[in-house]
Short mmCIF file of C-alpha atoms and ligand atoms in Angstrom, two decimals:
data_model
loop_
_atom_site.label_atom_id
_atom_site.label_comp_id
_atom_site.label_asym_id
_atom_site.label_seq_id
_atom_site.Cartn_x
_atom_site.Cartn_y
_atom_site.Cartn_z
CA MET A 1 21.26 -69.48 27.54
CA GLU A 2 20.60 -71.26 24.26
CA PHE A 3 23.08 -73.85 23.01
CA SER A 4 24.58 -71.86 20.11
CA LYS A 5 25.30 -68.87 22.35
CA LEU A 6 26.96 -71.11 24.92
CA PHE A 7 29.00 -72.66 22.13
CA ARG A 8 30.08 -69.25 20.89
CA SER A 9 31.04 -68.11 24.41
CA LEU A 10 33.18 -71.21 24.81
CA TRP A 11 34.96 -70.43 21.54
CA ILE A 12 35.63 -66.87 22.66
CA LEU A 13 36.97 -68.12 25.99
CA LEU A 14 39.24 -70.61 24.21
CA ALA A 15 40.51 -67.95 21.82
CA ALA A 16 41.22 -65.65 24.76
CA ILE A 17 43.26 -68.35 26.53
CA VAL A 18 45.32 -69.06 23.41
CA PHE A 19 45.86 -65.33 22.94
CA ILE A 20 47.12 -64.92 26.52
CA LEU A 21 49.46 -67.91 26.19
CA ILE A 22 50.95 -66.53 23.00
CA LEU A 23 51.39 -63.03 24.37
CA SER A 24 52.81 -64.03 27.75
CA PRO A 25 56.58 -63.55 28.11
CA SER A 26 58.53 -66.32 26.43
CA LYS A 27 60.10 -68.97 28.62
CA SER A 28 63.58 -68.16 27.39
CA SER A 29 63.57 -64.58 28.66
CA ALA A 30 64.66 -64.29 32.26
CA GLN A 31 62.21 -63.42 35.01
CA ASN A 32 62.49 -63.31 38.75
CA SER A 33 63.98 -66.38 40.29
CA ASN A 34 65.62 -67.36 43.58
CA LEU A 35 69.17 -68.24 42.61
CA PHE A 36 71.84 -67.21 45.11
CA ARG A 37 75.49 -67.90 44.27
CA GLU A 38 78.70 -67.27 46.19
CA TYR A 39 82.38 -67.66 45.34
CA ILE A 40 84.47 -69.34 48.01
CA GLY A 41 88.05 -70.39 48.65
CA ALA A 42 90.26 -67.92 46.76
CA LEU A 43 91.64 -66.09 49.80
CA TYR A 44 92.77 -69.12 51.83
CA ASN A 45 91.42 -67.76 55.12
CA GLY A 46 89.85 -71.00 56.33
CA VAL A 47 86.21 -70.27 55.40
CA LYS A 48 84.10 -73.44 55.12
CA PHE A 49 80.83 -74.20 53.32
CA SER A 50 79.17 -74.72 56.70
CA ASP A 51 80.03 -71.15 57.80
CA VAL A 52 77.67 -69.67 55.17
CA PRO A 53 73.93 -69.32 55.98
CA ILE A 54 71.76 -71.22 53.46
CA ASN A 55 68.12 -70.24 53.06
CA PRO A 56 66.12 -73.41 52.25
CA ASN A 57 63.74 -71.38 50.05
CA ASP A 58 66.42 -70.48 47.49
CA GLN A 59 68.53 -72.34 44.98
CA PHE A 60 72.06 -72.07 46.34
CA HIS A 61 75.33 -72.42 44.41
CA PHE A 62 78.80 -72.39 45.93
CA ILE A 63 81.46 -71.60 43.32
CA LEU A 64 84.98 -72.80 44.15
CA ALA A 65 87.56 -70.21 43.12
CA PHE A 66 89.63 -71.16 41.18
CA ALA A 67 90.77 -73.98 38.91
CA ILE A 68 93.50 -72.55 36.67
CA ASP A 69 95.54 -73.99 33.80
CA TYR A 70 98.84 -73.01 35.39
CA ASN A 71 101.36 -75.21 37.17
CA SER A 72 102.00 -73.44 40.49
CA THR A 73 101.74 -70.17 42.42
CA SER A 74 105.47 -69.83 43.11
CA SER A 75 106.82 -69.72 39.53
CA PRO A 76 103.59 -69.96 37.54
CA SER A 77 103.61 -71.17 33.95
CA PRO A 78 100.57 -71.79 31.72
CA THR A 79 99.80 -75.46 31.01
CA ASN A 80 97.62 -75.29 27.88
CA GLY A 81 94.39 -76.50 29.48
CA LYS A 82 95.76 -78.81 32.19
CA PHE A 83 93.85 -77.48 35.17
CA ASN A 84 95.03 -77.52 38.77
CA ILE A 85 93.26 -76.59 41.99
CA PHE A 86 93.98 -73.11 43.33
CA TRP A 87 91.31 -72.89 46.05
CA ASP A 88 91.72 -73.55 49.77
CA SER A 89 91.46 -77.31 49.25
CA GLY A 90 92.44 -78.01 52.85
CA ASN A 91 89.15 -76.52 54.05
CA LEU A 92 87.01 -77.17 50.96
CA THR A 93 87.45 -80.91 50.38
CA PRO A 94 85.46 -83.53 48.43
CA GLN A 95 84.08 -84.80 51.79
CA GLN A 96 82.88 -81.32 52.69
CA VAL A 97 81.19 -80.95 49.30
CA SER A 98 79.31 -84.21 49.91
CA SER A 99 78.38 -83.22 53.41
CA ILE A 100 77.03 -79.73 52.60
CA LYS A 101 75.00 -81.21 49.71
CA ALA A 102 73.62 -83.94 51.96
CA GLN A 103 72.60 -81.42 54.64
CA HIS A 104 71.00 -78.97 52.19
CA ARG A 105 69.04 -80.42 49.26
CA ASN A 106 69.04 -76.99 47.57
CA VAL A 107 72.86 -76.71 47.36
CA ARG A 108 74.92 -77.25 44.21
CA VAL A 109 78.67 -76.73 43.93
CA ALA A 110 80.54 -75.44 40.89
CA LEU A 111 84.12 -74.49 40.12
CA SER A 112 85.30 -71.35 38.41
CA LEU A 113 88.02 -71.27 35.74
CA GLY A 114 90.68 -68.59 35.57
CA GLY A 115 90.29 -65.62 37.89
CA ASP A 116 92.41 -62.51 37.98
CA SER A 117 95.76 -63.84 39.10
CA VAL A 118 97.93 -66.80 39.96
CA GLY A 119 100.55 -66.07 42.58
CA SER A 120 101.71 -62.54 41.85
CA SER A 121 101.04 -62.57 38.08
CA TYR A 122 97.91 -62.40 35.93
CA ALA A 123 96.21 -65.67 34.98
CA TYR A 124 96.11 -65.50 31.18
CA PHE A 125 93.92 -67.49 28.85
CA GLN A 126 96.74 -68.77 26.69
CA PRO A 127 96.01 -71.92 24.64
CA SER A 128 98.55 -73.36 22.17
CA SER A 129 95.69 -74.45 19.88
CA VAL A 130 91.95 -75.06 20.20
CA THR A 131 92.18 -78.84 19.86
CA SER A 132 95.10 -79.38 22.27
CA TRP A 133 93.70 -76.98 24.89
CA LEU A 134 90.25 -78.56 24.65
CA SER A 135 91.53 -82.09 24.99
CA ASN A 136 93.65 -81.19 28.05
CA ALA A 137 90.83 -79.16 29.61
CA VAL A 138 88.19 -81.88 29.17
CA SER A 139 90.35 -84.56 30.77
CA SER A 140 91.77 -82.51 33.66
CA LEU A 141 88.43 -80.90 34.54
CA THR A 142 86.48 -84.15 34.28
CA ARG A 143 88.85 -85.65 36.84
CA ILE A 144 88.51 -82.72 39.29
CA ILE A 145 84.73 -82.43 38.86
CA ASN A 146 84.24 -86.16 39.48
CA ASP A 147 86.62 -86.21 42.48
CA TYR A 148 84.73 -83.37 44.11
CA ASN A 149 81.23 -84.38 42.93
CA LEU A 150 80.64 -80.93 41.41
CA ASP A 151 77.62 -79.84 39.36
CA GLY A 152 78.75 -77.04 37.10
CA ILE A 153 81.45 -74.65 35.91
CA ASP A 154 81.87 -70.91 35.77
CA ILE A 155 84.15 -69.11 33.30
CA ASP A 156 86.09 -66.24 34.83
CA TYR A 157 89.12 -65.61 32.62
CA GLU A 158 89.97 -61.90 32.86
CA HIS A 159 93.24 -61.65 30.87
CA PHE A 160 93.84 -62.94 27.38
CA LYS A 161 96.68 -63.96 25.12
CA ALA A 162 94.31 -65.29 22.45
CA ASP A 163 91.81 -63.67 20.10
CA ASN A 164 88.08 -63.64 20.76
CA GLN A 165 87.27 -66.47 18.30
CA THR A 166 89.83 -68.82 19.85
CA PHE A 167 88.39 -68.07 23.28
CA ALA A 168 84.84 -68.65 22.01
CA GLU A 169 85.75 -72.00 20.41
CA CYS A 170 87.79 -73.33 23.36
CA ILE A 171 85.23 -72.39 26.01
CA GLY A 172 82.12 -73.09 23.93
CA GLN A 173 83.33 -76.56 22.97
CA LEU A 174 84.45 -77.23 26.54
CA ILE A 175 80.96 -76.49 27.88
CA LEU A 176 79.36 -78.48 25.06
CA THR A 177 81.58 -81.51 25.69
CA LEU A 178 81.20 -81.50 29.49
CA LYS A 179 77.41 -81.20 29.17
CA ARG A 180 77.21 -83.92 26.51
CA ASN A 181 79.33 -86.24 28.65
CA GLY A 182 77.03 -85.65 31.61
CA VAL A 183 79.93 -84.22 33.66
CA ILE A 184 78.19 -80.87 34.37
CA LYS A 185 74.58 -79.72 34.52
CA PHE A 186 75.10 -75.96 34.20
CA ALA A 187 77.61 -73.35 33.09
CA SER A 188 77.97 -69.64 33.74
CA ILE A 189 80.23 -66.82 32.60
CA SER A 190 81.42 -63.89 34.70
CA PRO A 191 82.40 -60.95 32.49
CA PHE A 192 82.77 -57.33 33.53
CA ASP A 193 82.66 -54.03 31.72
CA SER A 194 86.07 -53.74 30.09
CA SER A 195 86.32 -53.63 26.31
CA GLN A 196 88.82 -56.49 26.04
CA VAL A 197 86.85 -58.71 28.42
CA GLN A 198 83.51 -57.97 26.75
CA ASP A 199 84.99 -58.55 23.28
CA HIS A 200 85.92 -62.11 24.29
CA TYR A 201 82.73 -62.96 26.20
CA LEU A 202 80.41 -61.46 23.57
CA ALA A 203 82.09 -63.54 20.86
CA LEU A 204 81.48 -66.59 23.08
CA TRP A 205 77.86 -65.53 23.71
CA LYS A 206 77.22 -65.06 20.00
CA ARG A 207 78.24 -68.62 19.12
CA TYR A 208 77.50 -70.58 22.28
CA GLY A 209 75.09 -68.45 24.33
CA HIS A 210 72.45 -71.21 24.14
CA LEU A 211 74.73 -73.41 26.29
CA ILE A 212 75.32 -70.77 28.99
CA ASP A 213 72.82 -70.94 31.84
CA TYR A 214 73.71 -67.82 33.85
CA VAL A 215 75.61 -64.57 33.43
CA ASN A 216 77.40 -63.62 36.66
CA PHE A 217 78.00 -60.07 35.58
CA GLN A 218 80.59 -58.42 37.87
CA PHE A 219 78.65 -55.25 38.67
CA TYR A 220 81.13 -54.61 41.50
CA ALA A 221 83.81 -53.87 38.91
CA TYR A 222 82.13 -50.50 38.35
CA ASP A 223 83.19 -47.47 40.32
CA LYS A 224 82.57 -47.13 44.04
CA SER A 225 80.52 -43.99 43.28
CA THR A 226 77.88 -45.99 41.31
CA THR A 227 74.33 -44.79 42.09
CA VAL A 228 71.14 -46.85 42.06
CA ASP A 229 70.06 -45.25 38.75
CA GLN A 230 73.42 -45.95 37.15
CA PHE A 231 73.28 -49.53 38.40
CA ILE A 232 69.90 -50.02 36.72
CA GLN A 233 71.28 -48.53 33.50
CA TYR A 234 74.30 -50.85 33.60
CA PHE A 235 71.93 -53.77 34.13
CA GLU A 236 69.86 -52.73 31.07
CA THR A 237 73.01 -52.44 28.95
CA GLN A 238 74.11 -55.95 29.89
CA ARG A 239 70.61 -57.31 29.31
CA SER A 240 70.86 -56.09 25.75
CA ASN A 241 74.46 -57.36 25.34
CA TYR A 242 73.63 -60.84 26.67
CA LYS A 243 70.17 -61.07 25.10
CA GLY A 244 67.91 -63.70 26.63
CA GLY A 245 70.53 -64.40 29.32
CA LYS A 246 69.76 -64.95 32.98
CA ILE A 247 71.76 -62.06 34.38
CA LEU A 248 72.53 -61.98 38.09
CA THR A 249 73.27 -58.82 40.05
CA SER A 250 76.28 -58.82 42.36
CA PHE A 251 78.21 -57.09 45.09
CA ILE A 252 81.67 -57.43 46.60
CA SER A 253 81.54 -58.08 50.33
CA SER A 254 84.65 -56.03 51.06
CA GLU A 255 82.47 -53.08 49.81
CA THR A 256 85.50 -51.61 48.04
CA ARG A 257 83.88 -51.17 44.60
CA GLY A 258 80.55 -50.88 42.81
CA LEU A 259 77.11 -50.25 44.33
CA THR A 260 77.43 -51.66 47.85
CA PRO A 261 74.80 -53.04 50.25
CA ASP A 262 75.29 -49.93 52.41
CA ASN A 263 74.75 -47.63 49.43
CA GLY A 264 71.57 -48.92 47.78
CA PHE A 265 72.39 -52.33 46.28
CA PHE A 266 69.19 -53.83 47.72
CA THR A 267 67.11 -50.85 46.57
CA ALA A 268 68.28 -51.54 43.02
CA CYS A 269 67.58 -55.27 43.39
CA LYS A 270 64.03 -54.58 44.60
CA MET A 271 63.42 -52.30 41.63
CA LEU A 272 64.56 -55.07 39.27
CA GLN A 273 62.41 -57.59 41.13
CA ASP A 274 59.37 -55.33 40.73
CA ARG A 275 60.08 -55.37 36.99
CA GLN A 276 60.36 -59.19 37.02
CA GLN A 277 64.04 -58.99 36.05
CA LEU A 278 65.86 -60.22 39.15
CA TYR A 279 66.93 -63.74 38.29
CA GLY A 280 69.47 -63.96 41.12
CA ILE A 281 72.29 -62.45 43.15
CA PHE A 282 75.90 -63.53 43.52
CA VAL A 283 78.57 -62.43 45.98
CA TRP A 284 82.34 -62.15 45.77
CA CYS A 285 83.16 -63.68 48.24
CA ALA A 286 82.44 -65.89 51.27
CA ASP A 287 86.06 -65.54 52.42
CA SER A 288 85.70 -61.82 53.09
CA SER A 289 82.10 -62.06 54.38
CA LEU A 290 83.23 -64.39 57.16
CA ALA A 291 84.31 -61.49 59.36
CA ASP A 292 80.86 -59.82 59.55
CA GLY A 293 78.75 -62.98 59.85
CA PHE A 294 77.26 -63.02 56.32
CA ARG A 295 74.75 -60.28 57.05
CA TYR A 296 74.21 -59.34 53.42
CA GLU A 297 74.09 -62.94 52.25
CA ASN A 298 71.12 -63.35 54.59
CA GLN A 299 69.46 -60.23 53.20
CA SER A 300 70.08 -61.28 49.57
CA GLN A 301 68.61 -64.72 50.12
CA ALA A 302 65.56 -63.36 51.94
CA LEU A 303 64.88 -60.94 49.08
CA LEU A 304 65.22 -63.67 46.44
CA ALA A 305 62.97 -66.04 48.38
CA LYS A 306 60.12 -63.50 48.00
CA ARG A 307 60.56 -63.11 44.24
CA ASN A 308 56.99 -61.88 43.65
CA PHE A 309 55.56 -65.13 42.32
CA TYR A 310 56.77 -65.79 38.82
CA ASN A 311 58.58 -68.99 37.77
C1 LIG B 1 106.24 -74.51 36.31
O1 LIG B 1 106.81 -74.42 35.00
C2 LIG B 1 107.97 -73.62 34.94
C3 LIG B 1 108.40 -73.51 33.48
O2 LIG B 1 108.42 -74.77 32.86
C4 LIG B 1 109.09 -74.25 35.80
O3 LIG B 1 110.23 -73.42 35.82
C5 LIG B 1 108.54 -74.43 37.21
O4 LIG B 1 109.51 -75.13 37.98
C6 LIG B 1 107.25 -75.20 37.20
N1 LIG B 1 106.74 -75.31 38.55
C7 LIG B 1 106.33 -76.45 39.08
C8 LIG B 1 105.88 -76.41 40.51
O5 LIG B 1 106.29 -77.49 38.46
C1 LIG B 2 86.20 -60.33 17.62
O1 LIG B 2 87.33 -60.08 16.82
C2 LIG B 2 87.03 -59.76 15.48
C3 LIG B 2 88.34 -59.68 14.72
O2 LIG B 2 89.30 -58.93 15.39
C4 LIG B 2 86.22 -58.47 15.43
O3 LIG B 2 85.85 -58.15 14.11
C5 LIG B 2 84.97 -58.63 16.29
O4 LIG B 2 84.27 -57.42 16.34
C6 LIG B 2 85.37 -59.06 17.68
N1 LIG B 2 84.22 -59.13 18.58
C7 LIG B 2 83.21 -60.02 18.56
C8 LIG B 2 82.19 -59.88 19.63
O5 LIG B 2 83.13 -60.93 17.77
C1 LIG B 3 71.98 -65.09 59.11
O1 LIG B 3 70.96 -66.08 59.19
C2 LIG B 3 71.24 -67.15 60.08
C3 LIG B 3 70.12 -68.16 60.01
O2 LIG B 3 69.53 -68.20 58.77
C4 LIG B 3 71.39 -66.63 61.49
O3 LIG B 3 71.73 -67.69 62.35
C5 LIG B 3 72.47 -65.57 61.52
O4 LIG B 3 72.52 -64.99 62.80
C6 LIG B 3 72.21 -64.48 60.48
N1 LIG B 3 73.34 -63.58 60.48
C7 LIG B 3 73.23 -62.26 60.49
C8 LIG B 3 74.50 -61.47 60.58
O5 LIG B 3 72.14 -61.71 60.40
#
């Protein structure tokens, strides 16, 4: 081959490589990954981190449920951002966090804010003002996160006595401040399909979505009659709501709602994985999986570990 032809071929090859790099899916859009997450501690039934099987080929997050800005379970009153621990702290201690992280290099531990209820009443998001709530939340959470050597937070408020902009500012600035201060490395939100809930979380996403690492969408809040096709449609809808977000699929281990493992949950997950859209799976919750030996946690983690070679 003469020199000029070789030269031209090299140029064509170079142009082709640049073309492929430009056209390949952008890094910000979610693809398959191996993130498994599980809530733990809300039901006070003695479940421990060490009860849960941990596949070394996945990223694994425990999420302590819950830290709530209320004063007690017996006669609960909101505290304007002063968070207290409402998980089974007798069985899920700072020492046990250190020990599970030391035994498994792939484990991170987060805490979740809010939840459905405190004692027998709803846990409301109810700040007096953005600045006072934020200041109380930053100091109380920094203390808890440092005591327990935690890595991230999850936002799971489900009831609101504040408008969507106040919610967006309080939570967005909380995540921003905790990240800036080096207190947390990641943050997630866990909305579900109710108009009031979505209104608040979409306002947050619009302003502060760039700071939110994962969307733990509660797909188990849908009806028990959910089919595989409907599940995929719901997933598509949330992908367009939370654009560019890393959306995890989910099931409830009591199998009382949503598409369950016995009804096709893993079929749906495999379909999403084939489309390079399965970023991860989360489970509500370790407490109720304890009884059946974490069968579906094993299956979820094995599926994610395959992940069809992207990322
Ligand atoms: C929580 O606050 C309410 C209202 O101020 C009060 O009646 C209750 O005793 C408080 N509970 C605790 C445990 O401090
Ligand atoms: C938030 O509330 C405002 C005012 O009520 C409303 O216009 C807006 O559509 C709501 N939702 C979002 C996602 O901002
Ligand atoms: C889950 O996996 C662990 C090991 O990874 C195994 O010991 C356990 O028996 C499995 N449980 C079930 C119910 O399959």
